[in-house]
Amino acid sequence: MSVYRLMKTTLCILLLFPFVPMMGQGIMTTGSGTISTTATSHIIIAGNGNLSNNGTITLANGSWVHFSGTTQEIKGSNTLDFDNLEANATAVNVARNIGIRSSLLMTAGFFDLKDATVTLSSTGSINGGETNNKRVRATNGSGTEGLGNGTIQITVNNPIGNVANLGVDITPDLNLGSTTIVRGHH
């Protein structure tokens, strides 16, 4: 059996289980590499593992990617849309633009936007509450807080209240129609 076929078979078997711990260096797709999940899939990236998408990663509605370790990174050359993402690490560094369809769950640590844009779907939200020790932020390459250009944004129709738990209450006098809310951390 070729190494490629063995790796492909092993990955397919792992993705059949509802909880898949991924250790070490994390997950990396390259070239024609493909990862697809089902609605009940949970991918756990522990330790100092990263998620690098240079191939194709398709994360189904209802699936979860849990970052549970030290300083971890979301990177790669190809787009990546999460349904549910949990930040339960010292820091999850976002090194490329990503989308989140349902939930960014803040359990522990920092979700560091660096210079990337995180786009929430119109029904997406930040959950778990933010505190000084678990929150969304943006740092520069040296790790200095407030010097990154990263943003988290959402486009909704007629926003009212604390939209997506972004931390700003909107009470308009008129219907605002389609509105994009951008939270920066400069």
mmCIF file of C-alpha atoms in Angstrom:
data_model
loop_
_atom_site.group_PDB
_atom_site.id
_atom_site.type_symbol
_atom_site.label_atom_id
_atom_site.label_comp_id
_atom_site.label_asym_id
_atom_site.label_seq_id
_atom_site.Cartn_x
_atom_site.Cartn_y
_atom_site.Cartn_z
ATOM 1 C CA MET A 1 0.000 0.000 0.000
ATOM 2 C CA SER A 2 1.430 3.388 -0.967
ATOM 3 C CA VAL A 3 2.081 5.976 1.747
ATOM 4 C CA TYR A 4 -0.449 8.322 0.108
ATOM 5 C CA ARG A 5 -3.167 5.643 0.086
ATOM 6 C CA LEU A 6 -2.382 4.647 3.681
ATOM 7 C CA MET A 7 -2.611 8.287 4.832
ATOM 8 C CA LYS A 8 -5.860 8.808 2.901
ATOM 9 C CA THR A 9 -7.397 5.625 4.347
ATOM 10 C CA THR A 10 -6.303 6.526 7.882
ATOM 11 C CA LEU A 11 -7.738 10.040 7.575
ATOM 12 C CA CYS A 12 -11.042 8.699 6.218
ATOM 13 C CA ILE A 13 -11.282 6.272 9.141
ATOM 14 C CA LEU A 14 -10.503 9.009 11.666
ATOM 15 C CA LEU A 15 -13.179 11.321 10.261
ATOM 16 C CA LEU A 16 -15.819 8.616 10.702
ATOM 17 C CA PHE A 17 -15.604 8.977 14.488
ATOM 18 C CA PRO A 18 -17.538 11.842 16.099
ATOM 19 C CA PHE A 19 -14.551 13.027 18.188
ATOM 20 C CA VAL A 20 -11.139 13.005 16.548
ATOM 21 C CA PRO A 21 -8.145 14.146 18.604
ATOM 22 C CA MET A 22 -5.358 15.487 16.387
ATOM 23 C CA MET A 23 -2.005 15.777 18.110
ATOM 24 C CA GLY A 24 1.476 16.977 17.248
ATOM 25 C CA GLN A 25 1.748 19.341 14.340
ATOM 26 C CA GLY A 26 -1.984 19.548 13.706
ATOM 27 C CA ILE A 27 -3.705 19.226 10.333
ATOM 28 C CA MET A 28 -2.289 20.298 6.989
ATOM 29 C CA THR A 29 -3.765 19.836 3.536
ATOM 30 C CA THR A 30 -1.598 20.319 0.465
ATOM 31 C CA GLY A 31 -2.263 20.387 -3.271
ATOM 32 C CA SER A 32 -5.131 18.026 -3.957
ATOM 33 C CA GLY A 33 -5.496 17.025 -0.272
ATOM 34 C CA THR A 34 -9.108 17.064 0.901
ATOM 35 C CA ILE A 35 -10.783 16.868 4.304
ATOM 36 C CA SER A 36 -14.577 16.749 4.568
ATOM 37 C CA THR A 37 -16.632 16.432 7.739
ATOM 38 C CA THR A 38 -20.177 15.429 8.558
ATOM 39 C CA ALA A 39 -22.667 17.437 10.605
ATOM 40 C CA THR A 40 -21.686 15.769 13.889
ATOM 41 C CA SER A 41 -17.907 15.813 13.413
ATOM 42 C CA HIS A 42 -15.623 17.222 16.081
ATOM 43 C CA ILE A 43 -11.979 17.832 15.191
ATOM 44 C CA ILE A 44 -9.805 18.534 18.228
ATOM 45 C CA ILE A 45 -6.434 20.135 17.559
ATOM 46 C CA ALA A 46 -4.395 19.868 20.767
ATOM 47 C CA GLY A 47 -0.941 20.845 22.012
ATOM 48 C CA ASN A 48 0.815 23.205 19.636
ATOM 49 C CA GLY A 49 -0.965 21.835 16.555
ATOM 50 C CA ASN A 50 -2.042 24.163 13.764
ATOM 51 C CA LEU A 51 -4.637 24.019 10.988
ATOM 52 C CA SER A 52 -3.092 24.772 7.605
ATOM 53 C CA ASN A 53 -5.333 24.648 4.527
ATOM 54 C CA ASN A 54 -3.385 24.521 1.286
ATOM 55 C CA GLY A 55 -5.827 22.025 -0.247
ATOM 56 C CA THR A 56 -9.568 21.692 0.401
ATOM 57 C CA ILE A 57 -11.238 21.531 3.798
ATOM 58 C CA THR A 58 -15.025 21.345 3.827
ATOM 59 C CA LEU A 59 -16.548 21.676 7.291
ATOM 60 C CA ALA A 60 -20.228 20.678 7.318
ATOM 61 C CA ASN A 61 -22.982 22.595 9.082
ATOM 62 C CA GLY A 62 -23.094 21.349 12.676
ATOM 63 C CA SER A 63 -19.420 20.355 12.748
ATOM 64 C CA TRP A 64 -16.903 21.692 15.273
ATOM 65 C CA VAL A 65 -13.188 22.451 15.217
ATOM 66 C CA HIS A 66 -11.783 22.736 18.746
ATOM 67 C CA PHE A 67 -8.415 24.399 19.325
ATOM 68 C CA SER A 68 -7.292 23.060 22.684
ATOM 69 C CA GLY A 69 -3.643 23.709 23.374
ATOM 70 C CA THR A 70 -0.978 26.359 23.652
ATOM 71 C CA THR A 71 -0.352 28.857 20.851
ATOM 72 C CA GLN A 72 -2.033 27.560 17.712
ATOM 73 C CA GLU A 73 -2.534 28.970 14.235
ATOM 74 C CA ILE A 74 -5.110 28.932 11.446
ATOM 75 C CA LYS A 75 -3.214 29.426 8.201
ATOM 76 C CA GLY A 76 -2.810 28.313 4.616
ATOM 77 C CA SER A 77 -3.317 29.584 1.101
ATOM 78 C CA ASN A 78 -6.934 28.466 0.629
ATOM 79 C CA THR A 79 -10.166 29.742 2.113
ATOM 80 C CA LEU A 80 -11.610 28.128 5.195
ATOM 81 C CA ASP A 81 -15.173 28.432 6.514
ATOM 82 C CA PHE A 82 -15.895 26.974 9.929
ATOM 83 C CA ASP A 83 -19.382 26.201 11.144
ATOM 84 C CA ASN A 84 -18.433 26.145 14.838
ATOM 85 C CA LEU A 85 -14.978 27.011 16.148
ATOM 86 C CA GLU A 86 -13.881 26.782 19.783
ATOM 87 C CA ALA A 87 -10.936 28.794 21.115
ATOM 88 C CA ASN A 88 -9.774 26.879 24.184
ATOM 89 C CA ALA A 89 -6.052 27.564 23.956
ATOM 90 C CA THR A 90 -3.513 30.057 25.221
ATOM 91 C CA ALA A 91 -3.929 31.770 21.832
ATOM 92 C CA VAL A 92 -5.468 30.889 18.486
ATOM 93 C CA ASN A 93 -3.723 33.080 15.916
ATOM 94 C CA VAL A 94 -5.662 33.775 12.721
ATOM 95 C CA ALA A 95 -3.062 34.065 9.969
ATOM 96 C CA ARG A 96 -5.521 34.192 7.055
ATOM 97 C CA ASN A 97 -9.059 35.432 6.413
ATOM 98 C CA ILE A 98 -11.701 32.932 7.532
ATOM 99 C CA GLY A 99 -15.465 32.639 7.836
ATOM 100 C CA ILE A 100 -17.581 31.374 10.736
ATOM 101 C CA ARG A 101 -21.149 30.365 9.940
ATOM 102 C CA SER A 102 -22.535 29.650 13.433
ATOM 103 C CA SER A 103 -20.398 30.107 16.534
ATOM 104 C CA LEU A 104 -17.025 31.289 17.774
ATOM 105 C CA LEU A 105 -17.004 29.790 21.276
ATOM 106 C CA MET A 106 -14.600 31.572 23.634
ATOM 107 C CA THR A 107 -13.680 29.012 26.311
ATOM 108 C CA ALA A 108 -10.145 30.094 27.272
ATOM 109 C CA GLY A 109 -7.336 32.237 25.912
ATOM 110 C CA PHE A 110 -7.145 34.703 23.065
ATOM 111 C CA PHE A 111 -8.570 34.578 19.564
ATOM 112 C CA ASP A 112 -5.926 36.757 17.905
ATOM 113 C CA LEU A 113 -7.003 38.260 14.594
ATOM 114 C CA LYS A 114 -3.464 39.509 13.799
ATOM 115 C CA ASP A 115 -4.058 41.191 10.407
ATOM 116 C CA ALA A 116 -6.846 38.883 9.186
ATOM 117 C CA THR A 117 -10.566 39.387 8.685
ATOM 118 C CA VAL A 118 -13.018 36.968 10.305
ATOM 119 C CA THR A 119 -16.431 37.153 8.671
ATOM 120 C CA LEU A 120 -19.431 35.895 10.621
ATOM 121 C CA SER A 121 -22.482 34.777 8.651
ATOM 122 C CA SER A 122 -25.638 36.791 9.278
ATOM 123 C CA THR A 123 -26.584 34.253 11.987
ATOM 124 C CA GLY A 124 -23.085 33.787 13.429
ATOM 125 C CA SER A 125 -22.044 34.973 16.885
ATOM 126 C CA ILE A 126 -19.342 35.071 19.542
ATOM 127 C CA ASN A 127 -20.360 32.893 22.502
ATOM 128 C CA GLY A 128 -18.981 32.008 25.920
ATOM 129 C CA GLY A 129 -18.514 35.604 27.030
ATOM 130 C CA GLU A 130 -15.345 37.627 26.817
ATOM 131 C CA THR A 131 -13.157 38.575 29.777
ATOM 132 C CA ASN A 132 -9.629 39.982 30.109
ATOM 133 C CA ASN A 133 -8.256 36.436 29.822
ATOM 134 C CA LYS A 134 -10.484 35.099 27.029
ATOM 135 C CA ARG A 135 -11.314 37.471 24.244
ATOM 136 C CA VAL A 136 -10.888 38.512 20.650
ATOM 137 C CA ARG A 137 -7.882 40.775 20.036
ATOM 138 C CA ALA A 138 -5.385 41.795 17.343
ATOM 139 C CA THR A 139 -1.610 41.838 17.798
ATOM 140 C CA ASN A 140 1.213 42.593 15.398
ATOM 141 C CA GLY A 141 4.056 40.257 14.421
ATOM 142 C CA SER A 142 5.850 41.006 17.702
ATOM 143 C CA GLY A 143 2.766 40.142 19.763
ATOM 144 C CA THR A 144 2.058 43.746 20.786
ATOM 145 C CA GLU A 145 -1.626 44.047 21.514
ATOM 146 C CA GLY A 146 -3.633 46.638 19.612
ATOM 147 C CA LEU A 147 -1.160 46.924 16.746
ATOM 148 C CA GLY A 148 -2.710 44.280 14.492
ATOM 149 C CA ASN A 149 -5.137 45.318 11.761
ATOM 150 C CA GLY A 150 -7.434 42.307 12.150
ATOM 151 C CA THR A 151 -11.207 42.681 12.300
ATOM 152 C CA ILE A 152 -14.258 40.545 12.935
ATOM 153 C CA GLN A 153 -17.340 41.545 10.977
ATOM 154 C CA ILE A 154 -20.934 40.654 10.214
ATOM 155 C CA THR A 155 -23.499 41.892 7.697
ATOM 156 C CA VAL A 156 -27.102 41.828 8.949
ATOM 157 C CA ASN A 157 -30.414 43.357 8.009
ATOM 158 C CA ASN A 158 -31.668 46.058 10.389
ATOM 159 C CA PRO A 159 -29.267 45.445 13.314
ATOM 160 C CA ILE A 160 -30.684 45.954 16.803
ATOM 161 C CA GLY A 161 -29.059 45.238 20.181
ATOM 162 C CA ASN A 162 -25.703 43.538 20.710
ATOM 163 C CA VAL A 163 -25.459 41.976 17.251
ATOM 164 C CA ALA A 164 -23.573 38.646 17.311
ATOM 165 C CA ASN A 165 -22.234 39.541 20.776
ATOM 166 C CA LEU A 166 -19.695 41.862 19.150
ATOM 167 C CA GLY A 167 -19.879 44.142 22.185
ATOM 168 C CA VAL A 168 -21.791 47.138 20.880
ATOM 169 C CA ASP A 169 -25.493 47.843 21.437
ATOM 170 C CA ILE A 170 -27.313 49.372 18.508
ATOM 171 C CA THR A 171 -30.613 51.202 19.016
ATOM 172 C CA PRO A 172 -31.502 52.861 15.725
ATOM 173 C CA ASP A 173 -34.420 55.225 15.224
ATOM 174 C CA LEU A 174 -34.880 53.961 11.670
ATOM 175 C CA ASN A 175 -34.538 50.652 9.848
ATOM 176 C CA LEU A 176 -30.844 50.521 8.886
ATOM 177 C CA GLY A 177 -31.338 47.947 6.136
ATOM 178 C CA SER A 178 -28.330 45.813 5.242
ATOM 179 C CA THR A 179 -25.513 46.941 7.530
ATOM 180 C CA THR A 180 -21.965 45.665 7.976
ATOM 181 C CA ILE A 181 -20.618 45.932 11.526
ATOM 182 C CA VAL A 182 -16.840 45.791 11.820
ATOM 183 C CA ARG A 183 -15.118 45.309 15.178
ATOM 184 C CA GLY A 184 -11.466 46.271 15.083
ATOM 185 C CA HIS A 185 -8.802 46.008 17.738
ATOM 186 C CA HIS A 186 -6.386 48.803 16.890
#
